Short mmCIF file of C-alpha atoms in Angstrom, two decimals:
data_model
loop_
_atom_site.label_atom_id
_atom_site.label_comp_id
_atom_site.label_asym_id
_atom_site.label_seq_id
_atom_site.Cartn_x
_atom_site.Cartn_y
_atom_site.Cartn_z
CA MET A 1 84.00 89.61 92.16
CA GLN A 2 81.31 90.56 94.73
CA TYR A 3 81.49 90.93 98.43
CA SER A 4 81.75 87.73 100.58
CA ARG A 5 79.41 87.33 103.48
CA ARG A 6 82.20 88.29 105.89
CA GLN A 7 82.93 91.43 103.87
CA TRP A 8 79.37 92.50 103.82
CA LEU A 9 79.11 92.00 107.53
CA ALA A 10 82.33 93.96 108.13
CA SER A 11 81.20 96.79 105.95
CA ALA A 12 77.71 96.76 107.72
CA ALA A 13 79.28 96.93 111.11
CA ALA A 14 81.20 100.15 110.10
CA LEU A 15 78.16 101.90 108.73
CA PRO A 16 76.68 103.30 112.09
CA ALA A 17 79.85 105.18 112.66
CA LEU A 18 80.03 106.33 109.01
CA ALA A 19 76.31 107.43 109.09
CA ALA A 20 77.08 109.44 112.31
CA LYS A 21 79.00 111.86 110.07
CA ARG A 22 77.31 114.82 108.48
CA TYR A 23 77.05 114.55 104.68
CA ASN A 24 79.06 117.48 103.44
CA PRO A 25 80.91 116.81 100.12
CA LEU A 26 83.34 119.46 98.77
CA LEU A 27 82.88 119.78 94.90
CA GLY A 28 85.74 120.56 92.77
CA VAL A 29 87.29 119.84 89.25
CA GLN A 30 90.38 118.18 87.92
CA LEU A 31 92.34 119.82 85.21
CA TYR A 32 93.34 116.64 83.29
CA VAL A 33 90.98 117.31 80.41
CA TRP A 34 92.64 120.75 80.02
CA GLN A 35 96.02 118.98 79.63
CA GLN A 36 94.42 116.94 76.83
CA GLN A 37 93.38 120.17 75.16
CA PHE A 38 96.80 121.77 75.61
CA GLY A 39 98.21 118.60 73.75
CA ARG A 40 95.83 119.03 70.82
CA GLU A 41 96.58 122.67 70.63
CA LYS A 42 100.36 122.21 71.07
CA LYS A 43 100.40 124.47 74.09
CA THR A 44 102.69 124.09 77.01
CA THR A 45 101.36 123.84 80.51
CA LEU A 46 102.64 127.37 81.19
CA GLN A 47 100.71 128.63 78.23
CA GLY A 48 97.62 126.59 78.98
CA VAL A 49 97.23 127.40 82.74
CA GLU A 50 96.54 131.05 81.65
CA GLU A 51 93.41 129.70 79.85
CA ALA A 52 92.37 126.98 82.13
CA LEU A 53 92.00 128.59 85.50
CA PRO A 54 90.03 131.65 84.50
CA ALA A 55 87.76 129.37 82.57
CA VAL A 56 87.23 127.16 85.53
CA CYS A 57 86.42 130.07 87.62
CA ARG A 58 83.89 131.29 85.05
CA ALA A 59 82.33 127.64 84.99
CA GLY A 60 81.49 128.16 88.66
CA TYR A 61 84.15 126.01 90.43
CA ARG A 62 86.00 127.10 93.58
CA ARG A 63 88.24 124.07 94.04
CA VAL A 64 90.78 122.80 91.64
CA GLU A 65 92.71 119.48 91.70
CA MET A 66 95.86 119.78 89.51
CA THR A 67 98.49 117.23 88.37
CA SER A 68 102.10 117.56 89.22
CA ALA A 69 102.68 119.21 85.78
CA PHE A 70 101.15 122.50 87.22
CA TRP A 71 103.77 122.48 90.08
CA THR A 72 106.98 122.18 88.16
CA PRO A 73 109.53 124.99 88.66
CA GLU A 74 108.59 126.52 85.19
CA VAL A 75 104.89 126.66 85.92
CA ARG A 76 104.20 126.85 89.64
CA ASP A 77 104.70 130.57 90.24
CA ARG A 78 102.13 131.38 87.49
CA THR A 79 99.83 128.60 88.91
CA ARG A 80 99.95 130.22 92.43
CA ALA A 81 99.32 133.74 91.09
CA LEU A 82 96.36 132.66 89.01
CA LEU A 83 94.83 130.70 91.85
CA LYS A 84 95.17 133.69 94.07
CA GLN A 85 93.72 136.03 91.26
CA TYR A 86 90.62 133.94 90.77
CA LYS A 87 90.24 132.97 94.45
CA LEU A 88 90.55 129.27 93.66
CA GLU A 89 91.38 126.62 96.32
CA THR A 90 93.64 123.79 95.32
CA PRO A 91 93.11 121.16 98.12
CA ILE A 92 94.59 118.15 96.23
CA VAL A 93 97.63 117.64 94.00
CA TYR A 94 97.79 114.42 91.73
CA ASN A 95 100.86 112.46 91.14
CA GLY A 96 101.94 108.92 90.44
CA GLY A 97 104.92 106.58 89.92
CA ALA A 98 106.38 103.16 90.48
CA MET A 99 105.95 101.75 93.95
CA HIS A 100 106.32 98.04 93.39
CA THR A 101 110.22 97.79 93.67
CA ALA A 102 112.31 99.26 96.60
CA GLN A 103 114.44 101.48 94.38
CA GLY A 104 111.52 102.74 92.32
CA ALA A 105 109.44 103.47 95.39
CA GLN A 106 112.10 105.48 97.03
CA LYS A 107 112.46 107.62 94.05
CA THR A 108 108.78 107.99 93.59
CA ILE A 109 108.28 108.93 97.30
CA ALA A 110 111.03 111.60 97.13
CA GLY A 111 109.56 113.12 94.05
CA THR A 112 105.99 113.11 95.32
CA LEU A 113 107.09 114.78 98.63
CA ALA A 114 108.85 117.42 96.73
CA ILE A 115 105.74 118.24 94.71
CA ALA A 116 103.47 117.97 97.81
CA GLU A 117 105.60 120.59 99.59
CA VAL A 118 105.17 123.08 96.73
CA ALA A 119 101.39 122.47 96.46
CA ARG A 120 100.96 122.58 100.30
CA ALA A 121 102.35 126.15 100.24
CA ALA A 122 99.40 126.99 98.01
CA GLY A 123 96.85 125.29 100.29
CA ALA A 124 96.93 121.67 99.24
CA ARG A 125 95.90 119.19 101.98
CA ALA A 126 96.13 115.94 100.12
CA VAL A 127 97.93 113.98 97.35
CA SER A 128 95.87 111.79 95.01
CA PHE A 129 98.39 109.12 94.08
CA ASN A 130 98.38 106.40 91.48
CA ALA A 131 100.90 103.53 91.71
CA SER A 132 102.07 102.95 88.10
CA PRO A 133 101.02 99.68 86.50
CA THR A 134 103.20 97.20 84.97
CA LYS A 135 103.13 95.28 81.61
CA GLU A 136 103.24 91.97 83.50
CA ARG A 137 100.93 91.13 86.38
CA LYS A 138 102.44 92.22 89.67
CA THR A 139 103.55 89.47 92.01
CA ASP A 140 102.38 89.13 95.54
CA GLU A 141 105.87 90.24 96.59
CA GLN A 142 105.75 93.34 94.43
CA LEU A 143 102.38 94.13 95.98
CA ALA A 144 103.71 93.74 99.46
CA VAL A 145 106.57 96.20 98.51
CA GLN A 146 103.93 98.66 97.07
CA ALA A 147 101.69 98.50 100.19
CA LYS A 148 104.72 99.18 102.36
CA ALA A 149 105.84 102.03 100.20
CA LEU A 150 102.31 103.54 100.26
CA GLU A 151 102.29 103.48 104.05
CA GLU A 152 105.73 105.17 104.07
CA LEU A 153 104.47 107.88 101.72
CA GLY A 154 101.31 108.36 103.83
CA ALA A 155 103.33 108.59 106.99
CA LYS A 156 105.58 111.23 105.55
CA LEU A 157 102.53 113.20 104.16
CA ARG A 158 100.97 112.95 107.62
CA ASP A 159 104.08 114.62 109.05
CA ARG A 160 103.40 117.37 106.65
CA LYS A 161 99.73 117.58 107.70
CA MET A 162 98.57 116.14 104.41
CA ASN A 163 96.70 112.95 103.47
CA LEU A 164 97.45 110.35 100.92
CA LEU A 165 94.53 109.36 98.71
CA VAL A 166 95.21 106.30 96.58
CA HIS A 167 93.54 106.56 93.14
CA GLN A 168 92.99 103.80 90.55
CA HIS A 169 92.65 103.16 86.93
CA ALA A 170 91.71 99.97 85.16
CA PRO A 171 94.91 97.88 85.75
CA GLU A 172 94.40 97.74 89.44
CA LEU A 173 90.89 96.45 88.99
CA GLN A 174 91.86 93.25 86.98
CA GLU A 175 91.37 89.81 88.40
CA GLY A 176 88.50 90.87 90.66
CA ALA A 177 90.32 94.12 91.56
CA ARG A 178 93.21 92.10 93.02
CA GLU A 179 95.75 94.92 93.27
CA TRP A 180 93.22 97.47 94.65
CA ARG A 181 91.89 94.98 97.24
CA TYR A 182 95.40 94.03 98.22
CA GLN A 183 96.19 97.69 98.93
CA LEU A 184 92.89 98.11 100.90
CA ARG A 185 93.67 95.03 103.05
CA HIS A 186 97.44 95.56 103.59
CA THR A 187 97.67 99.28 104.50
CA ASP A 188 96.92 101.26 107.55
CA PRO A 189 93.63 103.19 107.16
CA LYS A 190 95.12 105.99 109.20
CA LEU A 191 97.93 106.46 106.64
CA VAL A 192 96.29 105.41 103.27
CA LYS A 193 92.93 106.92 102.32
CA ILE A 194 91.02 106.13 99.05
CA CYS A 195 90.12 108.13 96.01
CA LEU A 196 87.63 106.02 94.07
CA ASP A 197 87.38 106.83 90.44
CA ILE A 198 83.89 105.78 89.57
CA ASP A 199 84.16 105.68 85.88
CA TRP A 200 87.27 103.50 85.85
CA VAL A 201 85.52 101.00 88.25
CA LYS A 202 82.73 100.66 85.68
CA ARG A 203 85.02 100.59 82.70
CA ALA A 204 87.07 97.84 84.31
CA GLY A 205 83.98 95.66 84.70
CA GLN A 206 83.70 95.86 88.49
CA ASP A 207 80.50 96.74 90.40
CA VAL A 208 80.59 100.39 91.43
CA MET A 209 78.37 99.93 94.58
CA THR A 210 80.44 96.94 95.72
CA LEU A 211 83.71 98.84 95.68
CA LEU A 212 82.06 101.89 97.25
CA HIS A 213 81.00 99.67 100.11
CA GLU A 214 84.51 98.36 100.50
CA ALA A 215 86.25 101.68 100.31
CA ALA A 216 83.62 103.44 102.55
CA PRO A 217 85.60 103.30 105.97
CA ARG A 218 88.46 105.31 104.28
CA LEU A 219 86.85 106.96 101.36
CA ALA A 220 88.15 110.53 101.18
CA ALA A 221 87.58 111.52 97.55
CA VAL A 222 85.45 110.41 94.51
CA HIS A 223 86.29 111.12 90.87
CA LEU A 224 83.25 111.70 88.68
CA ARG A 225 83.15 111.25 84.81
CA SER A 226 80.43 109.85 82.55
CA ALA A 227 80.51 107.42 79.67
CA LYS A 228 77.63 106.17 77.37
CA ASP A 229 77.95 102.68 76.10
CA GLY A 230 81.66 102.63 77.25
CA VAL A 231 82.63 105.97 75.54
CA TRP A 232 83.44 109.02 77.57
CA MET A 233 80.89 111.83 77.33
CA GLU A 234 81.85 115.39 76.74
CA GLU A 235 80.12 116.40 80.12
CA LEU A 236 79.21 114.71 83.47
CA GLY A 237 75.57 113.50 83.05
CA ASP A 238 73.38 110.40 82.96
CA GLY A 239 75.27 107.68 81.28
CA ASP A 240 76.55 104.11 82.22
CA VAL A 241 76.92 104.75 85.93
CA ASN A 242 73.90 105.44 88.13
CA TYR A 243 75.15 108.47 89.94
CA ARG A 244 71.94 108.94 91.80
CA GLN A 245 72.54 105.49 93.43
CA VAL A 246 76.08 106.60 94.21
CA ALA A 247 74.85 109.82 95.70
CA ALA A 248 72.28 108.05 97.85
CA TYR A 249 74.96 105.83 99.29
CA LEU A 250 77.32 108.76 100.02
CA ARG A 251 74.52 110.44 101.92
CA GLU A 252 73.94 107.29 103.94
CA ILE A 253 77.52 107.14 105.13
CA GLY A 254 77.79 110.86 105.69
CA PHE A 255 80.52 111.36 103.09
CA ALA A 256 82.41 114.58 103.78
CA GLY A 257 85.36 114.29 101.37
CA TRP A 258 85.98 115.75 97.92
CA LEU A 259 83.82 115.12 94.85
CA THR A 260 85.92 115.87 91.77
CA VAL A 261 84.51 116.32 88.27
CA GLU A 262 87.29 114.78 85.99
CA LEU A 263 86.35 114.95 82.42
CA ALA A 264 88.40 113.07 79.87
CA TYR A 265 87.94 112.87 76.18
CA GLU A 266 88.88 109.99 73.80
CA GLU A 267 88.79 109.49 70.09
CA LYS A 268 85.10 108.60 70.00
CA THR A 269 83.93 111.30 72.32
CA ALA A 270 81.49 113.64 70.49
CA ILE A 271 82.56 117.17 71.31
CA THR A 272 79.85 119.80 70.55
CA ARG A 273 80.58 122.55 73.02
CA SER A 274 83.55 124.45 74.47
CA LEU A 275 85.30 122.78 77.43
CA GLU A 276 84.25 125.73 79.55
CA GLU A 277 80.59 125.15 78.81
CA ASN A 278 80.91 121.38 79.31
CA LEU A 279 82.52 122.05 82.74
CA LYS A 280 79.71 124.36 83.66
CA ARG A 281 77.10 121.88 82.74
CA SER A 282 78.97 119.13 84.59
CA ARG A 283 78.98 121.33 87.72
CA GLU A 284 75.34 121.95 87.42
CA TYR A 285 74.70 118.16 87.04
CA ALA A 286 76.92 117.37 90.15
CA GLU A 287 75.16 120.00 92.26
CA LYS A 288 71.72 118.53 91.26
CA ILE A 289 72.75 114.93 91.97
CA PHE A 290 75.04 115.22 94.95
CA LEU A 291 74.48 118.58 96.75
#
């Protein structure tokens, strides 16, 4: 699904205000790929964080986005200590949960706020959030409940001086990005910002630049990952997505949010280097293209 004429005109009207902003992206890294490695090595998150954060520091990163697993009662004290030891910032915490039913949404909101409070004490300023998919297509009524719940979560995070960034995978992008576009059109931009995962946009068969244009007025974060012929690469680099085109557009709109390297490996991924080396190479590529 491409932009309609009305959507293109609306986006074009917003560009002058966006372009007035100074381009100043903040580069960081997500630890999801480390959790994959912990699983292969049969390590707990508490054991793995001891390896992950020093390696991230040696790879040259200064900002780390972590999932809620690093902020559980069993792990959070060690997480905080290592962040301090290696002088790492943690601006974003990632979480998700059911939001399409009233009961599920209230449980998810409460759990997310509890995690946000812990991460905020360590410096987090935003929650990257993914509404859980369902086996069946979400109805319009369920999407309405979800949009209202996202606004509620956004408002409660704002009270805590934090932002809500809605992240997406492939399910939200089916049927011409029906769910993603519904959320975009039925939530308050002041309460609900966007974290666009570029690789998932491509993987779901959507046009990357079209969704970037649509998200631009509330785009606060971008997740970066590379695939070649549909298979995730071991590092961020030239692949199926034209990241030079993405970077040019972000410069055009004066993007000043977070750019997050988020590697992920699948069965067909050819792994030839250590994860630390792949993260270092990914940082160097991101700096060359985006900074």
